[in-house]
Amino acid sequence: MAKQDIPKRSDIPKAYDAASYEDGIYAAWEASGLFNPDNLPGDRPEAFSIVLPPPNVTGTLHMGHAVMLAIEDIMVRFARMRGKKALWIPGTDHAAIATSTKVENILFKTEGKTRHDVGREDFLRRVEKFAQDSHDTIVDQCRKMGASLDWSREAYTLDAKRNHAVNVAFKKMYDDGLIYRGHRVINWDPVGQTTISDIEIVYKEVEATLYTFRYSRDFPIAISTTRPETKVGDTAVAVHPDDERYAAFIGKTFENIPFAGTTISIKVVADREVDPAFGTGALGVTPAHSLIDADIAARHGLAMRQVIGEDGRMTADAGSLVAGQTTREARETVAAWLRAKGLVEGEEKTTQNLATAERSGGTVEPIPMLQWFVAASKEFVRDGKTVSLKSLTQDAVRSGSVKIIPERFEKGYFQWADNMRDWCVSRQLWFGHRIPAWYRGDEIVVSEIAPEGDGWTQDPDTLDTWFSAGMWTFTTLGWPEKTADLETYHPTTILETGYDILTFWVVRMVTMTTYLLGQVPFKTVYLHGLVRDEQGRKMSKSLDNIINPLDMIAKYGADATRLSLVIGSTPGNDSKLSEEKVAGYRNFTNKLWNISRFVLSSVDDTLPSPSKGEGQGEVYGGPTPLTLADRWILSRLDAVVSSVTRKLEANELSSAGEELRDFTWNDFADWYLEIAKIEKGKDAILMDVLETLTRLWHPFMPFVTEQIWSSFKGTTLMVEAWPTVENRRDESAEREFAVVQDAVTTIRNIRATQRIEPAKKVAATVGNAAILAHADVIKWLARLEDLSLSDKPGIQLVLGDMDMVAERARLEKERDDLSAYVAATDAKLANVEFTSKAPEKVVAGMRAKRDEAAAKLAAIISQL
RNA sequence: GGGCGCAUAGCUCAGUUGGUUAGAGCGUCACAUUGACAUUGUGAAGGUCGGAAGUUCGAAUCUUCCUGCGCCCACCA
C-alpha cells in the first residue's frame, strides 16, 4: 500500500460523526446502481430475494418499520456479499380501509365533511394526494436507514400493474368458482359503512345485562340474551337434541306470537351446537344478526328476518315499537316491554365481548348482505388431487415448504388456517381495487374492462386490502406476465415481518400464491417482535412514549440505530428500546472508527499487502515470525468468521452481532491493539484483521464500514466478497494466550488491591503513563515470547517493582488452588457410577477437562 | 373456554443437543488519564437461574405440578 493512500491521523476526525457521512454514502450507493442485482459484478448463479412488507401509506415509519428495515437489510447485504443475486424490492401498501379512514378523519376535522359530502371523485383525489405524501416520506425514511432496496423495481399495491394483476386473479378465481357473490350474514361496520373481515374485529369487554325471558306467557321455553332488541328477528329456538326438558317441543312451530310491537313465529329445532348447560339450555335463533345463528338457520332451513339496517338502526321490519331506534335504544325498549309484560324471569349482570371495528371503532353488527366472497373450502382438482384454498394453505406449512421462525408460530398459523372460513372480500369503500364485475339487469360479467354493449355498470365496491397484499411476492415480480424476474426470484427466499401480521397477511399470501402460481410465496418466514418502550409498554401517541427512528438516526446515526434494534432481540419476542441503548451502540460505532484510525495511522507504508493461503510463517512477510499474540488473534479471527457466517446463514442476527462486538472490542481493541503498540511488525496482520472486520460488520453497520473502507480501498465495500475462513485456527495459541490473559489479570488485581505506589511513581517519572496501563501485558508477553524491552528502561523498572509482589502472591495462591482443584476433581470422578448410557465417554471428557485445567495452572506456575 | 410465551445480577437479556467455578451489555463502586477512542481504559461488587417434586453420576437446561406476568384465538347465546 502506498503511503499517500493512508490518510494521516490528523486528517481523520477523532469522533465518528454519522450525520456528516450517511446521506452522501447512500447517494453514492444508489448512483452506483448496485442495489439492482442486474448490475452486480461477477457470475451469480444463486438468487436471493425479499419483498419488503409494504408500509401503509397512512403516515410515517415507526420503530416497527425500522426493525424490519434493519433486519432485512442485514440479510440482503450478507447475501450480496456472498455472491448471490440479491434482490430486495421496495413498495408501499394503499391499505384501503386504514388510509381511507385516516383521510376521512382529517376531512371531518378540518372541513367538517364526510366522504359522501365531497363525492367519490374528489375524495379519491384527496386520498391519493395523502398517499403520495406519505409515500414520499416513507421512501426517504428507508434511505435514511441505509436500506439497500432496488428502487428501480419499486411497486405500489394500487398502481396500474398491480391493479391489472388483481383483476386477472379475481377473474380467474371467479371462473374457477372460488369467488362468488352471495347474500350472507357479514360483519357490518355502521360507522365505517362497510363490511369488514373477522380479523378486522377487535373485541372489547363490556358490562351487559343477561335477560332470561319468554316470548310470551304461554311460550313453553325460556331463553337468555344480552341483546333483547335482536329478538324481534328471531325465527327459532334451538335446543340440544339430547335435552329431555325440551324434547317434546322439537319440531313444533309457534305461530304469530305478539312480541314487542311485532309478530314472530318460532320453530323449535334441535342442534348439537347448543350448550344445554348454559342459561336455560335454549337458544333464541336470530338468523340475520348472528353468525352462529345464521349457521343454525342454514342447517334447519329457517327463515331470516332482518331487523337491523346498515345505518345501525332498527328497520321497519322490526316492528312499530322499535323501528328507527338505534340498537342501544331498542335494547332498552324491548327490555322495558318484557318487564311490563311480566315476561322477564331473570336479569343478571355479566361481561360480554363486544365486537368493534378495528379502524373506525364502530360496533360491528352481523347483517345479511349481498357481497363477494372467496370460497375457502370449495374443492377443486389440482394436479390430479382434490384440494381447496384451505387445504393448499395448510399443506404449504405442513409439508415444510414454508418454514416459520420461530417454529412455535406454526401453531398460530394452523389455528387460523384450520378454521379458515369464506372470506368476504368486497368493501363499501372508494379507495382500493374496484371489483371488476359489471352488471346489467340480472346479468353479471367479471372482466377488467366493460363488456360490449350499453347499459353496463361496474360494481361500486372495492376489494379488501389484503386481497392485493396477498399477491405481493409475485405481482412485484411482474405476474401475470411470465417475466425473467418471476422465473429467477420466485418463490422468494424469506419473508420477514412482524408476528402480529401472521394471520392478516402471511396466511393470505400463502393462500393466494399457492393457488395462482402453484408455488409457495417464500421458503422461510422470519417473524420479529414488537418494539416497546423501556418499561415494556407499547409505543403510542397517548402514552407519549414514541421513539422516532429518524430522531435516533439524526442523533446517533443509522448504524447505531440499527444495532440497537437488532442486537439483543430474538425472533418472535418483543424487545425494549431506550435512547440509552442507541447511545451505547453509537459508542461502539465510534470505537470501530477509532480502531480503524489507529490501524491506518500506525501501519508501515512499505509493507506488502497480505497475501493469504500460504504457509503461516511467511504469510505476513515481515522479518519477525508470528508471535503468540499474532497466532492468537488470527485464530480467533478465523473462528469468528466461521461462527458469524454460520449464524447469519441460520438467521441468528443478534447472536452474530454480539459475537462480532465481543471480538472487535474485547479481543482486537483491548488486547491485540495494545500489544501492537509495543510489538512492532504487525502491520500486515492489523490491516488484515481490520479489513476482515470491516467486511463482517458491513451488513450490520453499512455506513461506517463503507466510510472506513473508503479510507484504504478504492472499491465499494457493499459488493466486496464476504470473508472466508483461512487455515489459521490454532488452538494451542488460543489456550496459551488465555494463560497470558489469566496471569495478566491476576497481576492487575494485585496491583489494584495492594496499591503498588512505587510503580506508579516510577511511571510518573518516566512520563509514559499510557504504556503503564498495559505494562502487565508487555511483561507477560515478554516472558513467554522472549522479547527484548531494553529500549524502554522506564518500563523495566516498573515491571521489576511489580514482579516482587505479584509473583509471590500468585505462587502462594495458585499452588493451593491447584492441589485443591485436582483433589476435588479426582473425588468427583471416583464417585461417578457408570450408567448404561455413555459412561466411558462422559468420564473421559471430565478427565480431559480436569487435566487441561491442571496443565493450565501448572503452566502459569512454571512461568513464575 | 382453547392455545402460546415469559420468569437467570439493580435493569435489559444470552445461555445452541444436560457437563468444570452460570455469561454479556448497561448501571453502581474503585482506580487510571497528554500518543486510536472520555463516545476511553483496568478492575470490583452483585445471581440458592420464580417455587416444589421427579429423572440423572450431574439440571438454568428434560418431566410433572404450583405461582406470577404477557400475548393470541373463540359466535357461550
XYZ file of C-alpha atoms in Angstrom, chain A residues 140-628:
489
model
C -36.989 8.942 2.381
C -37.014 7.160 5.727
C -35.987 3.882 4.123
C -32.991 5.631 2.632
C -32.079 7.105 5.993
C -31.979 3.628 7.447
C -29.481 2.603 4.797
C -31.803 0.059 3.243
C -30.273 -1.351 0.075
C -33.589 -1.574 -1.760
C -33.747 -1.807 -5.531
C -35.712 1.347 -6.177
C -35.886 0.598 -9.897
C -38.365 -2.149 -9.053
C -40.464 -0.166 -6.607
C -44.122 -1.128 -6.518
C -47.391 0.094 -5.008
C -50.254 -2.232 -4.209
C -52.619 0.070 -6.104
C -50.551 1.020 -9.146
C -51.574 0.071 -12.687
C -49.513 -3.129 -12.857
C -50.739 -4.430 -9.547
C -54.299 -3.428 -10.410
C -54.094 -5.445 -13.607
C -52.744 -8.427 -11.661
C -55.563 -8.158 -9.141
C -58.152 -8.084 -11.910
C -56.623 -11.125 -13.587
C -56.572 -13.002 -10.282
C -60.148 -12.046 -9.459
C -61.381 -13.204 -12.842
C -59.506 -16.491 -12.643
C -60.912 -17.198 -9.207
C -64.390 -16.268 -10.373
C -64.097 -18.512 -13.429
C -62.860 -21.336 -11.212
C -65.812 -20.871 -8.914
C -63.648 -19.785 -5.999
C -65.094 -16.299 -5.881
C -68.826 -15.935 -5.683
C -71.421 -13.318 -4.979
C -73.865 -14.237 -2.268
C -76.418 -12.958 0.216
C -74.933 -13.876 3.551
C -74.508 -12.567 7.067
C -71.376 -10.442 7.181
C -69.689 -8.159 9.715
C -71.025 -4.693 9.122
C -69.331 -1.604 10.483
C -72.098 1.023 10.747
C -69.580 3.798 11.417
C -67.250 3.000 8.526
C -70.265 1.975 6.436
C -68.508 -1.090 5.102
C -68.141 -4.793 5.590
C -65.084 -5.962 7.445
C -63.463 -9.349 7.850
C -63.262 -11.367 11.057
C -59.692 -10.325 11.702
C -60.504 -6.644 11.465
C -62.662 -7.031 14.541
C -61.320 -6.259 17.968
C -63.223 -7.454 20.984
C -63.763 -5.203 23.950
C -65.005 -6.419 27.251
C -68.095 -4.523 28.331
C -70.705 -4.847 31.033
C -74.009 -6.215 29.858
C -77.269 -7.498 31.243
C -78.236 -11.077 30.531
C -82.011 -11.241 30.332
C -83.833 -14.526 30.709
C -87.403 -14.381 29.418
C -90.167 -15.987 27.395
C -91.520 -14.622 24.113
C -94.998 -14.837 25.608
C -96.744 -16.152 28.675
C -97.725 -19.389 27.023
C -94.433 -19.973 25.199
C -93.025 -23.113 26.819
C -89.308 -22.332 26.708
C -87.362 -19.503 28.329
C -84.262 -18.143 26.606
C -81.404 -15.844 27.605
C -79.835 -12.947 25.753
C -77.772 -9.825 26.213
C -79.343 -8.349 23.098
C -83.140 -8.313 23.518
C -83.535 -5.893 20.574
C -82.486 -8.577 18.118
C -85.158 -10.913 19.397
C -87.770 -9.277 17.210
C -85.890 -11.016 14.419
C -85.978 -14.471 15.983
C -87.437 -17.291 13.928
C -86.493 -20.285 16.042
C -85.400 -21.644 19.380
C -82.623 -24.185 19.297
C -82.109 -26.825 21.972
C -79.728 -29.707 22.300
C -81.203 -32.924 20.779
C -80.475 -34.863 23.978
C -82.061 -32.299 26.264
C -85.056 -34.083 27.760
C -86.588 -30.884 29.093
C -87.444 -29.693 25.619
C -87.664 -32.932 23.670
C -91.443 -32.690 23.470
C -91.337 -29.374 21.611
C -88.766 -30.190 18.956
C -90.203 -29.679 15.511
C -93.172 -27.609 16.699
C -93.769 -24.113 15.421
C -95.452 -21.408 17.495
C -97.148 -19.059 15.054
C -97.921 -15.378 15.354
C -96.663 -14.571 18.795
C -97.198 -10.888 19.546
C -93.773 -9.599 20.610
C -92.553 -6.065 21.255
C -94.597 -4.346 18.632
C -94.412 -7.057 16.016
C -95.389 -10.642 15.462
C -92.956 -13.529 15.396
C -93.149 -17.217 14.563
C -90.801 -19.531 16.400
C -89.889 -23.059 15.420
C -88.161 -25.312 17.938
C -85.184 -27.091 16.435
C -82.573 -29.479 17.784
C -78.938 -28.599 17.190
C -75.790 -30.093 18.655
C -74.067 -26.689 18.807
C -76.327 -25.679 21.673
C -74.831 -25.999 25.120
C -77.575 -27.448 27.357
C -75.716 -26.250 30.447
C -75.709 -22.586 29.525
C -78.609 -20.471 30.743
C -81.864 -22.249 30.130
C -80.228 -24.574 27.638
C -82.280 -22.999 24.885
C -81.006 -20.518 22.315
C -83.166 -17.927 20.608
C -82.137 -18.039 16.972
C -81.723 -14.701 15.161
C -80.577 -15.815 11.714
C -79.969 -12.343 10.312
C -77.889 -10.913 13.133
C -75.613 -13.572 14.458
C -73.104 -15.623 12.528
C -73.657 -18.732 14.612
C -77.429 -18.342 14.344
C -77.090 -17.963 10.601
C -75.286 -21.312 10.539
C -78.003 -22.938 12.601
C -80.646 -21.391 10.373
C -78.895 -22.721 7.305
C -78.840 -26.232 8.769
C -82.545 -26.181 9.531
C -83.811 -24.110 6.630
C -85.099 -21.345 8.892
C -86.475 -18.032 7.713
C -84.273 -14.952 8.022
C -85.701 -11.654 9.180
C -83.514 -8.552 9.048
C -84.336 -6.128 11.848
C -81.150 -4.018 11.929
C -80.246 -1.836 8.970
C -76.960 -0.626 7.521
C -77.313 2.595 9.474
C -77.191 0.652 12.719
C -80.869 1.360 13.417
C -83.835 -0.938 13.674
C -85.616 -1.475 10.361
C -89.313 -1.037 9.642
C -89.492 -4.828 9.703
C -88.510 -4.740 13.376
C -91.974 -3.544 14.251
C -93.615 -0.282 15.271
C -92.207 -0.240 18.795
C -88.538 -0.024 17.907
C -88.340 0.914 14.201
C -85.858 3.745 13.684
C -84.247 3.381 17.078
C -80.579 2.640 17.490
C -79.797 -0.842 18.708
C -78.919 0.558 22.084
C -82.237 2.391 22.398
C -84.136 -0.621 21.126
C -82.448 -2.836 23.705
C -83.977 -0.732 26.495
C -87.296 -0.506 24.719
C -87.614 -4.250 24.335
C -86.362 -4.897 27.858
C -88.914 -2.449 29.226
C -91.653 -4.111 27.199
C -90.646 -7.523 28.545
C -90.676 -6.271 32.110
C -94.031 -4.579 31.630
C -95.491 -7.775 30.304
C -94.036 -9.739 33.170
C -92.079 -11.982 30.835
C -88.664 -11.485 32.405
C -87.564 -14.382 34.552
C -84.084 -13.138 35.356
C -81.735 -10.186 34.928
C -78.097 -10.752 35.585
C -75.044 -8.524 35.200
C -72.414 -10.132 33.028
C -69.462 -9.226 30.855
C -69.663 -9.519 27.148
C -67.115 -9.404 24.343
C -68.314 -6.551 22.198
C -67.188 -6.730 18.573
C -65.855 -3.409 17.345
C -64.276 -2.377 14.059
C -60.513 -2.066 14.305
C -60.286 1.167 12.315
C -63.494 3.078 12.984
C -64.276 1.798 16.454
C -67.890 1.203 15.456
C -69.865 -1.620 16.991
C -69.930 -4.420 14.480
C -73.370 -5.714 13.540
C -73.834 -9.003 11.757
C -76.160 -8.186 8.891
C -77.209 -10.178 5.823
C -75.939 -8.522 2.660
C -75.123 -9.260 -0.964
C -71.333 -9.400 -1.110
C -68.379 -11.073 -2.835
C -66.718 -13.995 -1.140
C -63.664 -16.169 -1.608
C -64.635 -19.785 -1.044
C -62.232 -21.298 1.456
C -63.339 -24.898 1.474
C -64.710 -25.385 -2.028
C -62.912 -28.316 -3.591
C -61.255 -28.301 -6.967
C -58.760 -30.505 -8.749
C -55.121 -29.516 -8.921
C -52.521 -31.890 -10.407
C -54.947 -34.766 -10.101
C -55.592 -34.091 -6.448
C -58.705 -32.708 -4.847
C -57.760 -29.580 -2.955
C -59.260 -26.364 -1.615
C -57.782 -22.983 -0.829
C -57.830 -24.063 2.769
C -56.001 -27.323 2.147
C -53.407 -25.594 -0.042
C -52.808 -23.120 2.753
C -52.438 -25.844 5.342
C -50.208 -28.042 3.204
C -47.649 -25.348 2.427
C -46.561 -25.259 6.049
C -47.411 -28.827 6.965
C -45.204 -30.161 4.179
C -42.288 -27.998 5.256
C -42.276 -25.981 2.022
C -42.692 -22.918 4.209
C -40.767 -22.754 7.463
C -41.696 -20.343 10.193
C -39.123 -18.833 12.541
C -39.651 -19.190 15.422
C -41.291 -22.536 14.948
C -43.860 -22.118 17.683
C -45.782 -19.685 15.496
C -46.738 -22.567 13.254
C -49.424 -23.315 15.825
C -50.861 -19.878 15.353
C -50.726 -20.353 11.632
C -52.687 -23.586 11.789
C -55.111 -22.228 14.328
C -56.128 -19.784 11.655
C -55.724 -21.952 8.564
C -57.643 -24.859 10.067
C -60.596 -22.604 10.784
C -60.475 -20.714 7.518
C -63.915 -19.601 6.515
C -65.237 -17.953 3.400
C -63.635 -14.569 3.099
C -65.805 -11.560 2.389
C -63.629 -9.502 0.048
C -65.924 -6.687 -1.028
C -65.740 -3.394 0.813
C -68.004 -0.388 0.523
C -65.005 1.892 0.298
C -63.967 4.048 -2.598
C -60.243 3.718 -2.120
C -58.961 0.402 -3.356
C -59.090 -2.030 -6.242
C -62.541 -1.697 -7.776
C -64.228 -5.036 -8.168
C -64.034 -5.999 -11.856
C -67.670 -7.077 -12.030
C -70.248 -5.494 -14.330
C -73.996 -5.610 -14.010
C -76.880 -5.117 -16.456
C -80.194 -6.195 -15.066
C -79.697 -9.748 -13.877
C -76.555 -10.229 -15.948
C -73.133 -10.342 -14.284
C -69.864 -10.265 -16.190
C -66.478 -10.357 -14.496
C -63.978 -8.510 -16.639
C -61.247 -5.954 -16.282
C -62.858 -3.750 -18.922
C -66.530 -3.002 -19.552
C -68.284 -5.718 -21.549
C -69.512 -4.976 -25.087
C -72.796 -3.166 -25.380
C -74.560 -0.441 -23.469
C -76.013 -0.276 -20.034
C -73.280 -1.970 -18.018
C -72.375 -0.547 -14.674
C -69.351 -1.584 -12.631
C -69.696 -2.793 -9.068
C -69.092 0.283 -6.899
C -67.279 -1.700 -4.221
C -63.583 -2.246 -3.773
C -61.552 -5.228 -2.587
C -60.295 -5.955 0.878
C -56.795 -4.552 1.029
C -55.387 -7.984 1.901
C -56.520 -9.355 -1.421
C -53.852 -7.412 -3.293
C -51.407 -7.645 -0.392
C -51.725 -11.419 -0.568
C -50.322 -11.299 -4.092
C -47.353 -9.124 -3.176
C -44.460 -11.559 -3.672
C -45.315 -12.189 -7.299
C -47.083 -9.063 -8.502
C -43.896 -7.190 -7.624
C -42.019 -9.549 -9.918
C -44.251 -8.934 -12.910
C -47.055 -11.505 -12.692
C -49.276 -12.186 -14.638
C -46.607 -11.715 -17.333
C -44.084 -14.530 -17.454
C -41.123 -12.352 -16.592
C -37.490 -13.248 -16.086
C -37.745 -11.770 -12.588
C -40.538 -14.136 -11.703
C -38.518 -17.047 -13.013
C -35.383 -16.007 -11.123
C -36.698 -14.686 -7.829
C -39.882 -16.579 -7.028
C -40.509 -18.196 -4.596
C -38.786 -15.505 -2.585
C -36.129 -16.606 -0.149
C -37.552 -15.186 3.021
C -40.435 -13.116 4.273
C -39.505 -11.002 7.241
C -42.358 -9.350 9.101
C -43.926 -8.766 12.487
C -45.673 -11.652 14.208
C -48.754 -9.509 14.687
C -49.437 -9.733 10.985
C -49.188 -13.522 10.674
C -52.897 -14.129 10.245
C -53.670 -10.935 8.370
C -51.075 -11.250 5.725
C -48.804 -14.278 5.838
C -51.634 -16.789 5.677
C -53.316 -14.922 2.844
C -50.109 -14.731 0.863
C -49.793 -18.493 1.091
C -53.403 -18.953 0.019
C -53.229 -16.629 -2.977
C -49.801 -17.743 -4.132
C -50.252 -21.492 -3.873
C -53.488 -21.163 -5.803
C -52.431 -18.707 -8.502
C -48.833 -19.826 -9.044
C -48.714 -23.327 -7.689
C -45.704 -22.159 -5.665
C -45.206 -21.054 -2.107
C -44.594 -17.306 -1.818
C -41.482 -17.747 0.329
C -39.422 -20.557 1.770
C -38.992 -19.065 5.206
C -40.995 -16.701 7.345
C -38.972 -14.781 9.896
C -41.170 -13.079 12.460
C -39.826 -10.220 14.528
C -41.396 -8.912 17.706
C -42.803 -5.582 18.729
C -40.566 -2.743 19.793
C -41.701 -1.495 23.159
C -40.537 1.346 25.337
C -38.050 0.790 28.118
C -40.836 -0.117 30.518
C -42.204 -2.699 28.125
C -45.237 -0.709 27.078
C -46.386 -0.407 23.515
C -45.320 2.825 21.928
C -48.337 5.006 21.399
C -49.287 8.613 20.953
C -51.455 8.671 24.039
C -48.607 7.454 26.239
C -46.250 9.900 24.540
C -43.501 7.283 24.627
C -42.809 7.018 20.933
C -39.177 6.909 19.929
C -38.956 8.136 16.379
C -36.337 6.280 14.313
C -35.482 9.437 12.409
C -34.673 11.258 15.627
C -32.360 8.451 16.667
C -30.676 8.439 13.270
C -30.170 12.176 13.401
C -28.713 11.984 16.873
C -26.722 8.757 16.854
C -26.577 7.614 13.247
C -28.329 4.907 11.299
C -25.704 2.297 12.159
C -26.188 2.744 15.890
C -29.962 2.727 15.482
C -29.800 -0.499 13.508
C -27.570 -2.237 16.025
C -29.794 -1.235 18.903
C -32.768 -2.797 17.149
C -31.085 -5.996 16.060
C -28.682 -6.970 18.806
C -30.453 -8.235 21.884
C -33.724 -9.146 20.243
C -34.677 -12.577 19.042
C -37.357 -13.679 16.568
C -40.906 -13.650 17.838
C -40.054 -11.860 21.056
C -40.817 -8.252 21.856
C -37.870 -6.051 22.658
C -37.430 -2.927 24.669
C -35.753 0.130 23.343
C -34.379 3.138 25.114
C -32.372 6.081 23.935
C -29.510 4.945 26.180
C -29.318 1.727 24.226
C -28.968 3.581 20.961
C -26.334 5.832 22.513
C -24.456 2.733 23.619
C -24.237 1.464 20.087
C -23.212 4.911 18.903
C -20.259 4.464 21.240
C -19.465 1.193 19.601
C -19.662 2.742 16.136
C -17.156 5.257 17.331
C -14.980 2.521 18.742
C -14.788 0.808 15.387
C -13.999 4.132 13.799
C -11.103 4.688 16.158
C -9.833 1.176 15.727
C -9.522 1.882 12.041
C -7.970 5.241 12.759
C -5.325 3.619 14.904
C -4.565 0.836 12.490
C -4.395 3.073 9.470
C -2.176 5.601 11.161
C 0.238 3.052 12.541
C 0.823 0.720 9.622
C 4.156 0.824 7.891
C 3.806 2.199 4.410
C 6.472 -0.068 2.934
C 4.594 -3.166 3.804
C 3.418 -5.529 1.103
C -0.257 -6.356 1.094
C -1.051 -9.512 2.970
C -1.179 -12.494 0.724
C -3.202 -15.307 2.077
C -3.235 -19.026 1.717
C 0.489 -19.652 2.033
C 2.382 -21.176 4.898
C 1.601 -19.379 8.117
C 5.053 -18.154 8.965
C 5.612 -16.383 5.682
C 2.111 -15.098 5.069
C 2.681 -11.780 6.682
C 6.034 -11.320 5.102
C 7.683 -9.397 7.909
C 11.093 -10.204 9.325
C 9.630 -11.350 12.637
C 7.983 -14.746 12.916
C 4.423 -14.793 14.195
C 4.265 -14.195 17.924
C 1.820 -15.821 20.271
